[in-house]
Tab-separated table of C-alpha atoms in Angstrom:
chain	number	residue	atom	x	y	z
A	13	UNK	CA	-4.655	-4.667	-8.412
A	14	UNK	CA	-2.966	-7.686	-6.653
A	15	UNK	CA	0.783	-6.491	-7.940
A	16	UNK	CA	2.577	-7.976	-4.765
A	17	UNK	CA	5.396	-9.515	-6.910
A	18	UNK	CA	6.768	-6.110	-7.212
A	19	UNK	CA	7.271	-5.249	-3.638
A	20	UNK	CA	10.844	-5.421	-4.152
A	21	UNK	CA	11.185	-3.738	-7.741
A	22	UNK	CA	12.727	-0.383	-6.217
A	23	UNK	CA	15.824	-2.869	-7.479
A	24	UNK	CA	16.363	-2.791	-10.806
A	25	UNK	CA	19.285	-4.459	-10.906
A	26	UNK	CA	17.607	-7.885	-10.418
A	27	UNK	CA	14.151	-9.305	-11.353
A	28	UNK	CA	11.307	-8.532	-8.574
A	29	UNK	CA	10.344	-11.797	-6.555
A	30	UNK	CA	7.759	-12.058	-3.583
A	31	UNK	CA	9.871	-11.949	-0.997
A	32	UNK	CA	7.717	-12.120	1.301
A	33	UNK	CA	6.959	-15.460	1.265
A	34	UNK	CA	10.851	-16.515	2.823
A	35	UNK	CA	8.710	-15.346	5.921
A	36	UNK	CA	6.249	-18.228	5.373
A	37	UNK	CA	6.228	-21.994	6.064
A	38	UNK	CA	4.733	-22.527	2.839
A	39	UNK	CA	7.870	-20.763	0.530
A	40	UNK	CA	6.638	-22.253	-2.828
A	41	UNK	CA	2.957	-22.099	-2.330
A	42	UNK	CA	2.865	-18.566	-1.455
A	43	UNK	CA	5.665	-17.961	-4.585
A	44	UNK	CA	2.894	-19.738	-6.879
A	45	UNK	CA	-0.435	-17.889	-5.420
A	46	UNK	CA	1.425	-14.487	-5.606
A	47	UNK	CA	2.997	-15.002	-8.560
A	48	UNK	CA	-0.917	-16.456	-9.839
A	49	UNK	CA	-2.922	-13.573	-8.031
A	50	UNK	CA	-0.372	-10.780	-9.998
A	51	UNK	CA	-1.045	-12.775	-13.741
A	52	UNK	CA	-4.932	-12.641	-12.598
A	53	UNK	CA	-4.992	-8.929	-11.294
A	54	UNK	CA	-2.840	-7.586	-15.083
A	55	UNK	CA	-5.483	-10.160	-16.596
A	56	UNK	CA	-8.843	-8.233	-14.715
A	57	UNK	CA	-6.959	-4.990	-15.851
A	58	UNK	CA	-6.921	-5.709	-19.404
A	59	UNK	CA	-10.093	-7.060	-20.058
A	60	UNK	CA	-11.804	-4.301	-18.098
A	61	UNK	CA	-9.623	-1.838	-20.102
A	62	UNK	CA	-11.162	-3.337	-23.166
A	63	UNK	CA	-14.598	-4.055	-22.479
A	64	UNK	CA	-15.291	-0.852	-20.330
A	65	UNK	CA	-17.480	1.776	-22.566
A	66	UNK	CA	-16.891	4.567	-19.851
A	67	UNK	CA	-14.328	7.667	-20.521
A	68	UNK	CA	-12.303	7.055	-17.362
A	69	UNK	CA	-10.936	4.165	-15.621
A	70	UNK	CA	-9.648	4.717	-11.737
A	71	UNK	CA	-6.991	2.078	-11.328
A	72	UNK	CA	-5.616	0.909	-7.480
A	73	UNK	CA	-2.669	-0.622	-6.764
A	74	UNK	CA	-0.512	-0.856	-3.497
A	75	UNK	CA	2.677	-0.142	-6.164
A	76	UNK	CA	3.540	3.122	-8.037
A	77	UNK	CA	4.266	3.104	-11.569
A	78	UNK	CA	7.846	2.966	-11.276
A	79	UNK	CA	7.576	-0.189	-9.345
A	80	UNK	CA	6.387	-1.613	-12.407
A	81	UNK	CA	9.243	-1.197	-14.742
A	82	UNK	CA	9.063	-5.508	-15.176
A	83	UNK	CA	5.998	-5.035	-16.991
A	84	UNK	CA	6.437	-2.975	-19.997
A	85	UNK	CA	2.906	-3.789	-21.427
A	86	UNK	CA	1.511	-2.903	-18.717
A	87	UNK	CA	2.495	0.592	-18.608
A	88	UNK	CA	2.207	1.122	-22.176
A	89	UNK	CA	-1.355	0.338	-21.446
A	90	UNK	CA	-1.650	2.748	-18.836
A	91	UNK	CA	-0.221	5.093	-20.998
A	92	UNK	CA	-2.865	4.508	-23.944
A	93	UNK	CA	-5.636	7.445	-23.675
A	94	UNK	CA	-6.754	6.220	-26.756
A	95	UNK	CA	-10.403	5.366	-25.445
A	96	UNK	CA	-10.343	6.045	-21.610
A	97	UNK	CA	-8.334	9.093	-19.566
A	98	UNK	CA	-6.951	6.575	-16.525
A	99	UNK	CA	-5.923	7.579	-13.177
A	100	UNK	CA	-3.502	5.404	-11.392
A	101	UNK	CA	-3.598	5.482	-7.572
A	102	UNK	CA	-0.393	3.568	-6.059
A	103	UNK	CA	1.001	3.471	-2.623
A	104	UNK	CA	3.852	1.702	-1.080
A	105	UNK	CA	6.276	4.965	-0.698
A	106	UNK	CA	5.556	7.121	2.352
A	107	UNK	CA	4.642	10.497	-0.057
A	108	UNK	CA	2.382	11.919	-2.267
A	109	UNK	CA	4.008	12.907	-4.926
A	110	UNK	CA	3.844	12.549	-9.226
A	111	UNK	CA	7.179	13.110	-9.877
A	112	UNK	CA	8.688	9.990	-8.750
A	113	UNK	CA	6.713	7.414	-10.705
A	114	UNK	CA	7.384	6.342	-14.619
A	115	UNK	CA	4.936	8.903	-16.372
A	116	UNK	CA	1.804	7.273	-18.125
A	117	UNK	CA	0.891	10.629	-20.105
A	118	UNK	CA	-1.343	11.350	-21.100
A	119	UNK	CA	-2.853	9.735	-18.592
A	120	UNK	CA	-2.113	10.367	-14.689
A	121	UNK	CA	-0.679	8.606	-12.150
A	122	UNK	CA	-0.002	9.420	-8.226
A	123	UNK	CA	1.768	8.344	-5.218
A	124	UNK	CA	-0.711	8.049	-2.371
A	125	UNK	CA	1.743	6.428	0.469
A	126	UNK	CA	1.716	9.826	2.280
A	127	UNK	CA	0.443	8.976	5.620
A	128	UNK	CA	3.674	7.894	7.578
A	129	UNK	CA	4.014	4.211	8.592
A	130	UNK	CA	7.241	3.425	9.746
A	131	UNK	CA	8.524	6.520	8.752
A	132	UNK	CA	8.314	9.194	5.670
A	133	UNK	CA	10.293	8.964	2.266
A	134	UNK	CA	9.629	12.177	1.266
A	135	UNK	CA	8.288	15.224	2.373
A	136	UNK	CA	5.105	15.585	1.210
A	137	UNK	CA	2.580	14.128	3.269
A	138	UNK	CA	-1.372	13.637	2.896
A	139	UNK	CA	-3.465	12.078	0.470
A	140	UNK	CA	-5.251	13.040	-2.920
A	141	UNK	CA	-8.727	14.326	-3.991
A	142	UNK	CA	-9.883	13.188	-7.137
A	143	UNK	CA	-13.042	15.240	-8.440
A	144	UNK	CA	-15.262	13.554	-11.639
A	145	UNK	CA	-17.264	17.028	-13.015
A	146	UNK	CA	-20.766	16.090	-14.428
A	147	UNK	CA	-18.668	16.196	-17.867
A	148	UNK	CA	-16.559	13.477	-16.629
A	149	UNK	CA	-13.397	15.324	-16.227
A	150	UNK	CA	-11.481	13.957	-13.254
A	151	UNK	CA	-9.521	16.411	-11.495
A	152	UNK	CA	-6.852	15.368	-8.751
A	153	UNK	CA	-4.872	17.197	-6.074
A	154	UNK	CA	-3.127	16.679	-3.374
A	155	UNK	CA	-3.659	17.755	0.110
A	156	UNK	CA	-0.705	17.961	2.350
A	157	UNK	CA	-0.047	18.381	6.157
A	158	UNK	CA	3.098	18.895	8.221
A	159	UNK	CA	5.174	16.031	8.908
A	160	UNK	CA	5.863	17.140	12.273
């Protein structure tokens, strides 16, 4: 998922905004085509959520859950296990980690930033497995190395 309006939603005390396009010549335009490209990629999500007949869904996004906070629908629709068990894969943090993302139980979600960059936010660093048995039953896990 395209979710780049909420690179800066670590702040709640003010609404999320691409920032990242003061960096461009084209301030507006890139404001509109983010802004369009995160309506699109909650749009794709929906409709797939919906129409899919399959038991899970594995959903990507550069942002962990608690990035999200703007979009309250959105996690209650993570959080529906009503007709699919969903894994959420989000990045963004330097970690791997569940315990610092809004909880969609009883669904599961993950933060899979744990592979440095300009530094680490938290100690545990790696990446995840995720296992689907012939049942369909996805298992995750993480796998963590030193971060020295």
């Amino acid at each position: 998922l395209d979710l780049n309006r909420f690179s800066e939603a670590f702040d709640k005390a003010k609404q999320p905004e691409p920032v990242d396009c003061m960096r461009t010549r084209c301030n507006s335009q890139c404001r509109a085509t983010l802004n369009m490209r995160t309506e699109e990629s909650l749009k794709l999500f929906y409709e797939r959520k919906a129409a899919s007949t399959q038991p899970n869904l594995l959903v990507f996004s550069h942002y962990p859950t608690d990035y999200l906070w703007p979009v309250p629908q959105f996690i209650s629709a993570l959080k529906d296990g009503s007709k699919h068990h969903i894994e959420y894969f989000g990045g963004h943090r330097h970690n791997v980690d569940q315990t610092t993302t809004i909880p969609i139980f009883p669904n599961n979600n993950w933060v899979v930033g744990g592979g440095g960059g300009f530094g680490c936010d938290g100690p545990n660093q790696g990446f995840v497995v995720g296992e689907v048995d012939k049942d369909y039953k996805i298992t995750t896990y993480p796998v963590l190395v030193s971060r020295e």
